PDB file of C-alpha atoms in Angstrom:
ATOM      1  CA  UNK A   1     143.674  88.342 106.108  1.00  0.00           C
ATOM      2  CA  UNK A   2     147.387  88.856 107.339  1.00  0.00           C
ATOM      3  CA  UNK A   3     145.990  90.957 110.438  1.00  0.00           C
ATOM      4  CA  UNK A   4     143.497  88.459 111.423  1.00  0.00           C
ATOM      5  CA  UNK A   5     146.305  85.662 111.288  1.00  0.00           C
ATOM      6  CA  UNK A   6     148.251  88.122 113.085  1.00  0.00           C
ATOM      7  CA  UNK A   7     145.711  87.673 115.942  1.00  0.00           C
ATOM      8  CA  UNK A   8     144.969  85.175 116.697  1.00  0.00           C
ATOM      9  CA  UNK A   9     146.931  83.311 119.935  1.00  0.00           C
ATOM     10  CA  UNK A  10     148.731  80.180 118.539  1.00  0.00           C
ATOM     11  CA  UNK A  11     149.772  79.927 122.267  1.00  0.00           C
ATOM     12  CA  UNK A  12     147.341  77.600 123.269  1.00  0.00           C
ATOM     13  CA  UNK A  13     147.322  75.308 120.344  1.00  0.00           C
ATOM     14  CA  UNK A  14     149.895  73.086 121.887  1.00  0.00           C
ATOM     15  CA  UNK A  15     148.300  72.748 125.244  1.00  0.00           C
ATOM     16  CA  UNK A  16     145.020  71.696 123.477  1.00  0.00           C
ATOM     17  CA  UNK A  17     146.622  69.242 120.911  1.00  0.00           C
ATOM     18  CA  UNK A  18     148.210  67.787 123.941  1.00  0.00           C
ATOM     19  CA  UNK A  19     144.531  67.473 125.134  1.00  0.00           C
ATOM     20  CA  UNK A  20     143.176  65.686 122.604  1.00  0.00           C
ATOM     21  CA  UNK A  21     145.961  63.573 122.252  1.00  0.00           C
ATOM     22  CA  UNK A  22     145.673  62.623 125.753  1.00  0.00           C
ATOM     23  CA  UNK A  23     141.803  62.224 125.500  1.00  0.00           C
ATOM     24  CA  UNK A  24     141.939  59.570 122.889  1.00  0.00           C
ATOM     25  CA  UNK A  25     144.949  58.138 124.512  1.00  0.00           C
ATOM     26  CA  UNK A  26     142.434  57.139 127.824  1.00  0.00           C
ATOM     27  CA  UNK A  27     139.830  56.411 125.564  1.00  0.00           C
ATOM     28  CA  UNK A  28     142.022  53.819 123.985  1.00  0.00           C
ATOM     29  CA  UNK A  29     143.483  52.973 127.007  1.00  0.00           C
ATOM     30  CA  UNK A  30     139.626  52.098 128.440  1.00  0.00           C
ATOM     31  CA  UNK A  31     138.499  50.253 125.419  1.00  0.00           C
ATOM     32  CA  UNK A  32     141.366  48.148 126.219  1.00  0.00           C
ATOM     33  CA  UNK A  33     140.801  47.368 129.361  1.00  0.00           C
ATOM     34  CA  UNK A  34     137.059  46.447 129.017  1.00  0.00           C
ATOM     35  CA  UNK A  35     137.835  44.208 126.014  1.00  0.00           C
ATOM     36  CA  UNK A  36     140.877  42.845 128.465  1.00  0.00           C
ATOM     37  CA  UNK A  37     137.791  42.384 130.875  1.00  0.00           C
ATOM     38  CA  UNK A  38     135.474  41.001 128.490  1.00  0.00           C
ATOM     39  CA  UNK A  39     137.587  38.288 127.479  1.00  0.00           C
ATOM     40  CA  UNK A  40     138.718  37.121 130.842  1.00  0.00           C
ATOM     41  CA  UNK A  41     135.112  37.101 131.976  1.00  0.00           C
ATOM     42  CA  UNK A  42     134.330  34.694 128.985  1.00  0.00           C
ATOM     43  CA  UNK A  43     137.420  32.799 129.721  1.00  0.00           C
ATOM     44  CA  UNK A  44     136.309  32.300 133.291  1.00  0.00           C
ATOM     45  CA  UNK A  45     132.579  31.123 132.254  1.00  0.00           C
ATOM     46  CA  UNK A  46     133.679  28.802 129.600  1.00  0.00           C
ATOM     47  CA  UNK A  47     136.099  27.576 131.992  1.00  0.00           C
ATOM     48  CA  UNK A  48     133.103  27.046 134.461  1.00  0.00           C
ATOM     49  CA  UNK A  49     130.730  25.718 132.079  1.00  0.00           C
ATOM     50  CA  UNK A  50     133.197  22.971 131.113  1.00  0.00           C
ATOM     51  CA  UNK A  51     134.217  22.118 134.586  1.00  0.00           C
ATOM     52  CA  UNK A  52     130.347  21.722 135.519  1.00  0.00           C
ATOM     53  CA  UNK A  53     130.311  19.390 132.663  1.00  0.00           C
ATOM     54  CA  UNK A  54     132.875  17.156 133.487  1.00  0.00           C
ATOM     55  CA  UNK A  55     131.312  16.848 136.845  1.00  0.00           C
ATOM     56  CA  UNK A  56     128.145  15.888 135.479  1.00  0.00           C
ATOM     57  CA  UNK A  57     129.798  13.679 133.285  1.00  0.00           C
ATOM     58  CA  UNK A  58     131.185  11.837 136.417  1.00  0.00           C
ATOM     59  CA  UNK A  59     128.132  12.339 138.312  1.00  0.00           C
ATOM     60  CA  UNK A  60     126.703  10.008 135.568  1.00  0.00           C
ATOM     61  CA  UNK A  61     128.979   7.295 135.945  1.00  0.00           C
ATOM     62  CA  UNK A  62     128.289   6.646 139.099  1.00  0.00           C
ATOM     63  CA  UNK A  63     124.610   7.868 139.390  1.00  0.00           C
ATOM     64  CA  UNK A  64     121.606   6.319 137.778  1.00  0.00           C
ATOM     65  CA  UNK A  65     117.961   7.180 136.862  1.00  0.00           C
ATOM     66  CA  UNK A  66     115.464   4.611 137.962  1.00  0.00           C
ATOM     67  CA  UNK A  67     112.024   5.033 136.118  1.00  0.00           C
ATOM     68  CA  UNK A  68     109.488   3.181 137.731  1.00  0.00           C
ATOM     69  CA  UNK A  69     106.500   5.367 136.700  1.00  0.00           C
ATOM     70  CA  UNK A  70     106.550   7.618 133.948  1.00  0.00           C
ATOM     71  CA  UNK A  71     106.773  10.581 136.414  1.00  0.00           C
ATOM     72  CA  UNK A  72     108.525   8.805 138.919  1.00  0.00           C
ATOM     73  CA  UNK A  73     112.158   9.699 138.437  1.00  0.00           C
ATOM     74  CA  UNK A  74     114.813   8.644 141.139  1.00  0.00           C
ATOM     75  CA  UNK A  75     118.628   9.359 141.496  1.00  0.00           C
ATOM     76  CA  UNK A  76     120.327   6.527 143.228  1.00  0.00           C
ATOM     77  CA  UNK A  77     123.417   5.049 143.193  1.00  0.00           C
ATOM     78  CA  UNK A  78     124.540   1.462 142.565  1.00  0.00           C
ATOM     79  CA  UNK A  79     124.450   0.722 146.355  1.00  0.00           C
ATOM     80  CA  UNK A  80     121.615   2.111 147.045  1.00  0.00           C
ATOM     81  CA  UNK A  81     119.148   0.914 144.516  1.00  0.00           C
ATOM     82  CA  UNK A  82     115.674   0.456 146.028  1.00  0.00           C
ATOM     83  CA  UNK A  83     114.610  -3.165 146.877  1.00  0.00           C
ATOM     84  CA  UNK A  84     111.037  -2.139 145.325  1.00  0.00           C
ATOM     85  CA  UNK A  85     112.340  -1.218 141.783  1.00  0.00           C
ATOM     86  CA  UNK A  86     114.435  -4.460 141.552  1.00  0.00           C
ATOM     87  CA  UNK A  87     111.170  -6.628 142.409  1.00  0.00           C
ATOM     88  CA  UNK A  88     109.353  -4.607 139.854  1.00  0.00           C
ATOM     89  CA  UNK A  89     111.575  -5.164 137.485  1.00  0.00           C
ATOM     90  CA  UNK A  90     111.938  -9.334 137.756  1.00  0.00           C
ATOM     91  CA  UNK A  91     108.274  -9.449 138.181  1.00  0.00           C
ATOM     92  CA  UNK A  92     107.887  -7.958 134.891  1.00  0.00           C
ATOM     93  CA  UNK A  93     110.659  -9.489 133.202  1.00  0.00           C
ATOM     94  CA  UNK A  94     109.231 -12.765 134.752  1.00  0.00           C
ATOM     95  CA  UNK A  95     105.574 -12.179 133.235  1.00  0.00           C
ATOM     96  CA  UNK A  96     106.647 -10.992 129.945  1.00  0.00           C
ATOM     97  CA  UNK A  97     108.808 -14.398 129.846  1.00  0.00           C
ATOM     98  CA  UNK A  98     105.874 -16.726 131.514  1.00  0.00           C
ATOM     99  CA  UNK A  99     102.575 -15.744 130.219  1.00  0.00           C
ATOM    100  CA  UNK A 100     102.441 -16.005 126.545  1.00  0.00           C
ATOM    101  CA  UNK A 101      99.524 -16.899 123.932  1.00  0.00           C
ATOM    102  CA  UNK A 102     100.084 -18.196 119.990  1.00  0.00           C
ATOM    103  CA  UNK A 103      99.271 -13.909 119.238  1.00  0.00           C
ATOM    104  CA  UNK A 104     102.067 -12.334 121.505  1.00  0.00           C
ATOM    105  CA  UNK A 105     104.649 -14.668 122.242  1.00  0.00           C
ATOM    106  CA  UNK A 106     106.903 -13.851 119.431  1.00  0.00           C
ATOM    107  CA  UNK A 107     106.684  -9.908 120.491  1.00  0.00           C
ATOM    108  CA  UNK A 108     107.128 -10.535 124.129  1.00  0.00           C
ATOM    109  CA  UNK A 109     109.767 -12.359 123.891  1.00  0.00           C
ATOM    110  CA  UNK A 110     111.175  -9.525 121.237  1.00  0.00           C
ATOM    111  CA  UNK A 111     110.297  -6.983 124.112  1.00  0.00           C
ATOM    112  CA  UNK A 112     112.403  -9.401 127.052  1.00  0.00           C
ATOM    113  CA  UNK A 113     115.668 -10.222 124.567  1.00  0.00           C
ATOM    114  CA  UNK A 114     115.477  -5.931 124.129  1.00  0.00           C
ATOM    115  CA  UNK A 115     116.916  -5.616 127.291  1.00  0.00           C
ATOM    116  CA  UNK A 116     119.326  -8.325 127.383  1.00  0.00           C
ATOM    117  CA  UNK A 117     123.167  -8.351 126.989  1.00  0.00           C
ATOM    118  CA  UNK A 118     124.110  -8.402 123.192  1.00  0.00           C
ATOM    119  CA  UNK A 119     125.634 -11.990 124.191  1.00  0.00           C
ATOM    120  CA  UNK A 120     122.592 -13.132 125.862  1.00  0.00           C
ATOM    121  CA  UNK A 121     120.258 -11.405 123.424  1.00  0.00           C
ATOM    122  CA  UNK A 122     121.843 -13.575 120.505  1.00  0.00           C
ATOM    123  CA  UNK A 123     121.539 -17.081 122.182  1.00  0.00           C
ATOM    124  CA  UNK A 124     117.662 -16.491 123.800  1.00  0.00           C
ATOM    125  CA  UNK A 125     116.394 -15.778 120.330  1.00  0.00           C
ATOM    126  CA  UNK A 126     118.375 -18.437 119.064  1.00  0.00           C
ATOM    127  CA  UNK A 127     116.716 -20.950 121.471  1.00  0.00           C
ATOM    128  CA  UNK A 128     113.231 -18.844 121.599  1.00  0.00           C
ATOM    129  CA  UNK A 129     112.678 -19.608 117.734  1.00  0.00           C
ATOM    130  CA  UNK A 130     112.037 -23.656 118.000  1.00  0.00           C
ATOM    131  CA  UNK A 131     109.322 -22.821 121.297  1.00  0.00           C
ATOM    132  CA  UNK A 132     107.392 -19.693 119.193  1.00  0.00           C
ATOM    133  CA  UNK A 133     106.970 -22.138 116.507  1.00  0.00           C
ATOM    134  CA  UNK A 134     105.475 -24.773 118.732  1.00  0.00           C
ATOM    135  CA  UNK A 135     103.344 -22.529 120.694  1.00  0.00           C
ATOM    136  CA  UNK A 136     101.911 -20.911 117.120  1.00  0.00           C
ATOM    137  CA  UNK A 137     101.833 -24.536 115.910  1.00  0.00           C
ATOM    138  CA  UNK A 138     100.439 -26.244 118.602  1.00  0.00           C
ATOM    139  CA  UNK A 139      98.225 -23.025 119.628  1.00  0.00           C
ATOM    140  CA  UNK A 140      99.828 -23.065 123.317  1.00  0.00           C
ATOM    141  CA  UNK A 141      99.234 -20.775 125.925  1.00  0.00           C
ATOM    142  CA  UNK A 142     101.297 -20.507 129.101  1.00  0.00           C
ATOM    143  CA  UNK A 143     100.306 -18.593 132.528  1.00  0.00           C
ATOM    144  CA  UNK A 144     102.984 -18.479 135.151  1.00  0.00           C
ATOM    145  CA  UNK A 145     102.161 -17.799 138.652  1.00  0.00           C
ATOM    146  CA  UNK A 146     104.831 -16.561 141.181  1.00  0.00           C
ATOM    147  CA  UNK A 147     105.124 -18.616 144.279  1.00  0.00           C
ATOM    148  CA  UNK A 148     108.249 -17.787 145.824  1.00  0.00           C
ATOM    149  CA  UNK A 149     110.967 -14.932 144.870  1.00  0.00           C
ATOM    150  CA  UNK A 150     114.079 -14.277 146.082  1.00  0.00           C
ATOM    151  CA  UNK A 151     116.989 -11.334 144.867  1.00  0.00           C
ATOM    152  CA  UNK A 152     120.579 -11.204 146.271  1.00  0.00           C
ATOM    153  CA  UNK A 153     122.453  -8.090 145.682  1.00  0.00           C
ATOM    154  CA  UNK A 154     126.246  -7.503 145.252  1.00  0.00           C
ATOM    155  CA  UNK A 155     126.491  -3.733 146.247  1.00  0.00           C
ATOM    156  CA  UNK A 156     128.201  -2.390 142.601  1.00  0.00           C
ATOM    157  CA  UNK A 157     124.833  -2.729 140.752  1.00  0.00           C
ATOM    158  CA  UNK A 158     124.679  -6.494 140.092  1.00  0.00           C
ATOM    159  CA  UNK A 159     121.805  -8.587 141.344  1.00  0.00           C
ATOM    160  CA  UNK A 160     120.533 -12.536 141.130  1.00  0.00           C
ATOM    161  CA  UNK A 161     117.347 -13.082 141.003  1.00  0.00           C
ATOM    162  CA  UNK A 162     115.341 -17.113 142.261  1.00  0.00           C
ATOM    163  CA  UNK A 163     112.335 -17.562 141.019  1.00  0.00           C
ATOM    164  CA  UNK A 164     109.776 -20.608 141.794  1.00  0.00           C
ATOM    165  CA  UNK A 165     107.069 -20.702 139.458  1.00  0.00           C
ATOM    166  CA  UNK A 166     103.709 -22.467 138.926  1.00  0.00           C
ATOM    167  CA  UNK A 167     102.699 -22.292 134.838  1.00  0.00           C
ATOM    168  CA  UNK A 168      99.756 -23.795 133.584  1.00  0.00           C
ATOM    169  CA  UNK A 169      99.617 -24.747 129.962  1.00  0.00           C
ATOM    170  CA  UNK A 170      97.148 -24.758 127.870  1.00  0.00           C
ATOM    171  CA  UNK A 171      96.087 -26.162 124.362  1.00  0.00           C
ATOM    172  CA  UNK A 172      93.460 -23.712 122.705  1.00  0.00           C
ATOM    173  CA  UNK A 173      91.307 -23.244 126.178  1.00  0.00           C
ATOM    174  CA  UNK A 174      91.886 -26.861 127.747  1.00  0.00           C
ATOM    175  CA  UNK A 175      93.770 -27.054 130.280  1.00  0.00           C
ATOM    176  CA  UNK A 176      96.882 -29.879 129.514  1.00  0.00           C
ATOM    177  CA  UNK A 177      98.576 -29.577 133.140  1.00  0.00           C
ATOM    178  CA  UNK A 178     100.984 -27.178 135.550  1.00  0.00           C
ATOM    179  CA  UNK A 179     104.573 -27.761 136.383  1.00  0.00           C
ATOM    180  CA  UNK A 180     106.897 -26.091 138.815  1.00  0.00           C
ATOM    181  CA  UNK A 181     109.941 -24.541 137.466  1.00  0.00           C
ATOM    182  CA  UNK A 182     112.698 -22.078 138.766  1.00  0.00           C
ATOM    183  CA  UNK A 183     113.616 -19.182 136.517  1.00  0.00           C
ATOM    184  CA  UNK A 184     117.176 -17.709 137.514  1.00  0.00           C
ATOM    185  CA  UNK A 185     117.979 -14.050 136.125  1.00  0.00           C
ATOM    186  CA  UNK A 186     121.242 -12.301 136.486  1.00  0.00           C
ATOM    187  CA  UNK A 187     121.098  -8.708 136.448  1.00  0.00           C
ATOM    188  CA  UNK A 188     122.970  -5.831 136.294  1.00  0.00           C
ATOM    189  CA  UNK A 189     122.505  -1.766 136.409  1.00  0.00           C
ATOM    190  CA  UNK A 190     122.713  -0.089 133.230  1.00  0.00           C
ATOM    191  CA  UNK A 191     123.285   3.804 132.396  1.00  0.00           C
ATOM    192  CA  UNK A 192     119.938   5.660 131.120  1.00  0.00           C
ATOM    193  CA  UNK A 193     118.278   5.075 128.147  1.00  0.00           C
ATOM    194  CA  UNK A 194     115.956   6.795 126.099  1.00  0.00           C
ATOM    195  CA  UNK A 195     112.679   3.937 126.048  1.00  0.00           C
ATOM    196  CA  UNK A 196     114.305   1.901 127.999  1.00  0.00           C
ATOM    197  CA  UNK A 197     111.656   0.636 130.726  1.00  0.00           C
ATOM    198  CA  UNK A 198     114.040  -0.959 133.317  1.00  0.00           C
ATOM    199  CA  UNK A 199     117.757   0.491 133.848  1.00  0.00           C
ATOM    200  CA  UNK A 200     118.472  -3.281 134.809  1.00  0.00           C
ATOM    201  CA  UNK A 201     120.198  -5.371 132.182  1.00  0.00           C
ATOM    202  CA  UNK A 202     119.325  -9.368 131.793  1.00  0.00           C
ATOM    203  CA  UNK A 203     122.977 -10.989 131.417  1.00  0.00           C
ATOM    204  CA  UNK A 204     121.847 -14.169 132.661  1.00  0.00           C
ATOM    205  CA  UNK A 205     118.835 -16.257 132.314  1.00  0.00           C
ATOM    206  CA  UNK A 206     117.883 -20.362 133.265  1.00  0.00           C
ATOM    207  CA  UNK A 207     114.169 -22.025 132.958  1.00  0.00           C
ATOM    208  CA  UNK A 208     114.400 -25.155 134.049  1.00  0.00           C
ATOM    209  CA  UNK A 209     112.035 -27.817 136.001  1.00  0.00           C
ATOM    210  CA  UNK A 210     112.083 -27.324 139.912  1.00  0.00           C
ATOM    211  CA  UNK A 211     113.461 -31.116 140.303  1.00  0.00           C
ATOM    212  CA  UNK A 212     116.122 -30.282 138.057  1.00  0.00           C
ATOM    213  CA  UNK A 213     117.437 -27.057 139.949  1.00  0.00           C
ATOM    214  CA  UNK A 214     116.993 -28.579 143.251  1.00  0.00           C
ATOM    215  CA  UNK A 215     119.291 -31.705 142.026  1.00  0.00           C
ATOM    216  CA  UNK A 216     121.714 -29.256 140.647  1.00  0.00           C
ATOM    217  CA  UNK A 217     121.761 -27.309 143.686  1.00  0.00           C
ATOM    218  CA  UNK A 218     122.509 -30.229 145.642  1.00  0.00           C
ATOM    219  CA  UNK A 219     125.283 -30.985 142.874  1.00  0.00           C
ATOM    220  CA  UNK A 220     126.801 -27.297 143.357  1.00  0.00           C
ATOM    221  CA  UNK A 221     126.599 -27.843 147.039  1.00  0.00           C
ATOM    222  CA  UNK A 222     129.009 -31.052 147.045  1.00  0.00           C
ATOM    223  CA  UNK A 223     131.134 -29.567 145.254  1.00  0.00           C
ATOM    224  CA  UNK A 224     131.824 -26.465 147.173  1.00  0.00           C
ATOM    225  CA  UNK A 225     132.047 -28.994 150.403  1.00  0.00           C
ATOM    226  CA  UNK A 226     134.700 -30.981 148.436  1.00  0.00           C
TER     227      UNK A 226
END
């Protein structure tokens, strides 16, 4: 046993501990790095995922999604909001208001208040409840018929909407009569909303008797000459 310690070359057992030690030094040294790597890649996509977001997030504040179809899906902005969407959207707002029965008046006027200002909303159903009870009551149906339309735009998303109606009344199926009247709607562009039909919000809305807007036009109009 002594003669085969005796033999053996302890010379080199420095140079290859020096070896190893070196060897799992770079290995260490590499696992490092790509850890190092690892982590400042991840910093750099978080980073860029939340910078993305915040742009989208102000992309949305100034960008809205008008849904005339339900396929039909167009980014505008507040200046730029087609003229075709806003008629769409009075004209329906204006039939859901002006062509009721004694069966769906109380839901279509549930359906028009749903898209209302929560200030507006509150008073219309306030005033809506007397007329709902009359038209059950009296079994009163109303058609309105557009005869003349017209929508002024501000440019930041806020529009008023003129418009002269013809609405026939009836009791049961006779016929009682037509009057004119003017329906004005204020209107203003609203963020997206899941079932929402119309992006446009109702924050103002008149009915009255054409006689009585034209005298109150003429009334506004002295006054801004005075």
């Amino acid at each position: 046993m002594q003669n085969e310690v005796e033999n053996l070359d302890l010379s080199m057992v420095p140079n290859y501990v020096s070896y190893k030690a070196a060897l799992a030094r770079e290995k260490d040294l590499l696992r490092k790095i790509c850890v190092g790597l690892f982590v400042a890649l991840m910093a750099v996509f978080i980073a860029g995922r939340f910078e993305v977001y915040k742009l989208q997030g102000q992309l949305r504040t100034k960008e809205f999604i008008l849904a005339p179809g339900v396929n039909d899906f167009i980014p505008v902005s507040p200046q730029s909001v087609p003229d075709s969407y806003v008629q769409y959207a009075v004209a329906d707002f204006v039939s859901t208001l002006g062509n009721t029965n004694p069966n769906n008046i109380e839901e279509r006027f549930k359906q028009l208040s749903s898209v209302m200002s929560p200030a507006l909303q509150i008073k219309f159903n306030a005033e809506a409840k007397e007329w709902v009870s009359k038209a059950r009551g009296d079994n009163i149906s109303e058609m309105a018929t557009v005869v003349d339309k017209r929508i002024e735009s501000d440019g930041t998303g806020a529009f008023k909407a003129v418009v002269h109606l013809r609405t026939d009344s009836f009791i049961a199926a006779e016929s009682i009569g037509y009057r004119n009247e003017v329906i004005e709607i204020g209107l203003r562009l609203v963020a997206p909303e899941i079932g929402r039909r119309w992006f446009l919000e109702i924050t103002s809305l008149t009915r009255e008797s054409e006689d009585a807007f034209g005298a109150r036009q003429a009334k506004e109009g002295l006054k801004h000459e005075s």
